[in-house]
XYZ file of C-alpha atoms in Angstrom:
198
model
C -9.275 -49.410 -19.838
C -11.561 -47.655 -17.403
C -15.530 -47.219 -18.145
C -17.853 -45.189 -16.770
C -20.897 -46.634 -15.735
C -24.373 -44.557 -16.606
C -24.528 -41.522 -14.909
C -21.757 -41.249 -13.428
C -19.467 -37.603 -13.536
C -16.605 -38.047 -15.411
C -13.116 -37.253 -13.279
C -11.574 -33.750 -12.789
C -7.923 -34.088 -13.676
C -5.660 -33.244 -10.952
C -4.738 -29.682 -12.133
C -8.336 -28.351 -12.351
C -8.894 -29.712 -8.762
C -5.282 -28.016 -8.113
C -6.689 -24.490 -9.570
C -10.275 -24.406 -8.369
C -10.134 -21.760 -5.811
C -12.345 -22.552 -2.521
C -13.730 -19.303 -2.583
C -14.433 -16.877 -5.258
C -16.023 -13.379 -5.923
C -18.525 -12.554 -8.231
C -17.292 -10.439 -10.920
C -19.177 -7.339 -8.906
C -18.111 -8.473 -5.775
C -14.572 -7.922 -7.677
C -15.955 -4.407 -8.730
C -16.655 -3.492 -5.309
C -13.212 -4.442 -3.372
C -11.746 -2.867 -6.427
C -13.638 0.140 -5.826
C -12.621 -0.074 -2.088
C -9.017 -0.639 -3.263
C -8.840 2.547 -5.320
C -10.575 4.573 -2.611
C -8.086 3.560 0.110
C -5.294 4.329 -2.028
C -6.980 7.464 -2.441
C -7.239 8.368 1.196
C -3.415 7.043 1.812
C -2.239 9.755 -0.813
C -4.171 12.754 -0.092
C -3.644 11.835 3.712
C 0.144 11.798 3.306
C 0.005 14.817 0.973
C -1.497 16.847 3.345
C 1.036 15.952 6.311
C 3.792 17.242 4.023
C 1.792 20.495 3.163
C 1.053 21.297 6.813
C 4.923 20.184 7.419
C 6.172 22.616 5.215
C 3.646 25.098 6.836
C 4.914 24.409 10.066
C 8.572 25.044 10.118
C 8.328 29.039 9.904
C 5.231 28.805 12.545
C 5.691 31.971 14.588
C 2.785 31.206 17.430
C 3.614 28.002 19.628
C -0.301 27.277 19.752
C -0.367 26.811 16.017
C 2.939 24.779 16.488
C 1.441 22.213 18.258
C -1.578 22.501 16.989
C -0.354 21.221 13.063
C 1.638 18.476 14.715
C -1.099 17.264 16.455
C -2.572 17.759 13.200
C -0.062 15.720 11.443
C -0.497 12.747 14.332
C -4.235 12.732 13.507
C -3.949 12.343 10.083
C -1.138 9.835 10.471
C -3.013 7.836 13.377
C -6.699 7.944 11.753
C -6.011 8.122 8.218
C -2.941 7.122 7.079
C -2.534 3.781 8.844
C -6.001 2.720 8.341
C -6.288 3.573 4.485
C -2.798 1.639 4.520
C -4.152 -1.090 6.040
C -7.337 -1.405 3.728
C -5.604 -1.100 0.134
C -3.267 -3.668 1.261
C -6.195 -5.960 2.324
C -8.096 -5.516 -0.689
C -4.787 -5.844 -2.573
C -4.055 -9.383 -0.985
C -8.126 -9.831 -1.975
C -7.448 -9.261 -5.836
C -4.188 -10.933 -6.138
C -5.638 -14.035 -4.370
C -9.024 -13.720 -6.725
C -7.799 -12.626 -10.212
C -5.541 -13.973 -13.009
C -2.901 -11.756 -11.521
C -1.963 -13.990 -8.937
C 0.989 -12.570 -6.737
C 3.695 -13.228 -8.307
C 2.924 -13.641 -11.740
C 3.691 -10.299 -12.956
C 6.511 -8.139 -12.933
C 4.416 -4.699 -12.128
C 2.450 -6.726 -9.500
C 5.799 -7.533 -7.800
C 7.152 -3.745 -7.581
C 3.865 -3.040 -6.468
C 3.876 -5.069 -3.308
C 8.201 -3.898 -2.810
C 6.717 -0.312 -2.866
C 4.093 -0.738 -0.718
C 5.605 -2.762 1.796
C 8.539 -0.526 2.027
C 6.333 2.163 2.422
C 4.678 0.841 5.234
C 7.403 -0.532 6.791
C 8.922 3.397 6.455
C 5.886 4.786 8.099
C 5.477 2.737 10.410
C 9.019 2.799 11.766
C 10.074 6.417 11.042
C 7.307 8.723 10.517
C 5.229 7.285 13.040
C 7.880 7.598 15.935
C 9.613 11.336 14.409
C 5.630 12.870 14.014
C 4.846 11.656 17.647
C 7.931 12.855 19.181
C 7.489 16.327 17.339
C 4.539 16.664 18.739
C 5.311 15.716 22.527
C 8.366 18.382 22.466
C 6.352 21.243 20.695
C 3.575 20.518 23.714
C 6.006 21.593 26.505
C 8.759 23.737 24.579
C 6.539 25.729 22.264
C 9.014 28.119 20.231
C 11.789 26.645 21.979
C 11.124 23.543 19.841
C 13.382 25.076 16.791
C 16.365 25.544 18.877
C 15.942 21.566 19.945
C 17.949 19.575 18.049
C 16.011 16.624 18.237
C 12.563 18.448 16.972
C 14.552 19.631 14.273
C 15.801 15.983 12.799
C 11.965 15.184 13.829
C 10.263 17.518 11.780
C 12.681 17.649 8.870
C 12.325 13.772 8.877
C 8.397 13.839 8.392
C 8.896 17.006 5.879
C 10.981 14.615 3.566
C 9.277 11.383 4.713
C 6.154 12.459 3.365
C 7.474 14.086 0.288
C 9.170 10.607 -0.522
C 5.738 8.571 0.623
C 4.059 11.335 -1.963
C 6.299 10.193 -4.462
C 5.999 6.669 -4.207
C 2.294 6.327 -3.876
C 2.119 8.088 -7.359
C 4.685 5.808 -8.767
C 2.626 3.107 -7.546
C -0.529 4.482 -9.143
C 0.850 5.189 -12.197
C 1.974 0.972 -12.259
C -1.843 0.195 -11.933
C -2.570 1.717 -14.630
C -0.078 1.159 -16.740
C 1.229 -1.880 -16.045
C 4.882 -1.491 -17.756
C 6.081 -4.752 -17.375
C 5.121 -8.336 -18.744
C 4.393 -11.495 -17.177
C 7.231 -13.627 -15.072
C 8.805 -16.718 -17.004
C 7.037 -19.066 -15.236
C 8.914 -23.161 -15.875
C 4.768 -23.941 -17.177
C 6.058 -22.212 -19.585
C 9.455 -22.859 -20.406
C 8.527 -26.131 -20.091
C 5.971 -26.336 -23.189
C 8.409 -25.273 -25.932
C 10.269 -27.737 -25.270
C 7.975 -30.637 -25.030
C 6.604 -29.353 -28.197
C 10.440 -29.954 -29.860
């Protein structure tokens, strides 16, 4: 049997070692990225919310200043706004997954979470981006002409519906914060204890 002498610690076990994170926040340094987290999720929605209102705006413009002047519009939010707020909330995200009891893939609402947001970003990124840029580069040279272009019109009725769909989404995805519909995953920890307790 193995004694410990006076003074000395006794062992950690190997799971606590296995658990003990090698950095963690302070329960208002939690606060604050959480804070940061809402209010990038905040911008990302409003920001996308207003593309599709000045999208909808923009398909009966009548004056080929104003017609380029909302895309560019559009471009700015997208560029300055959109993909920055993006970028933050999924940051912080990563910050309170990695820092909480939530862990990544522990829970179900977690999961569809990160699908969501992923797929929006991947969406944006590869679609809206491109359409919203190459709306804007016709409507600088063809003005009115732009309607009559077919590929301005798949362009700008792509980021009309693009952002109505991101709208959506990003309210889906707030509305899984704060409910959180679905349970916790099955983990085999768990499976496992029933039946060493049989």
């Amino acid at each position: 049997m193995t004694t410990l002498k006076t003074g000395e610690k006794t062992p950690k076990s190997g799971t606590a070692q296995k658990d003990k994170k090698p950095f963690k926040l302070s329960l208002q340094q939690k606060n604050w990225v959480l804070s940061f987290h809402i209010g990038f999720a905040t911008l990302w929605t409003g920001a996308v919310l207003s593309m599709f209102l000045i999208a909808f705006r923009n398909k009966d413009t009548a004056n080929p200043d104003i017609l380029f002047a909302l895309n560019s519009v559009i471009n700015l939010l997208d560029d300055f706004v959109v993909i920055p707020s993006a970028i933050g909330s999924v940051i912080t995200a990563t910050s309170l997954c990695w820092q909480t009891n939530y862990g990544f893939f522990k829970f179900y609402w977690v999961i569809t979470k990160w699908v969501l947001s992923t797929a929006l970003i991947v969406f944006g990124t590869f679609c809206l981006f491109p359409w919203a840029n190459e709306a804007t580069a016709i409507s600088s040279t063809a003005g009115l002409r732009s309607f009559q272009n077919p590929i301005y019109s798949f362009d700008a009725i792509g980021v009309l519906l693009g952002t109505l769909i991101q709208v959506l989404f990003l309210f889906v995805i707030v509305g899984i914060s704060v409910l959180k519909p679905w349970g916790r995953r099955a983990t085999k920890e768990k499976q496992a204890k029933p039946s060493a307790a049989s």
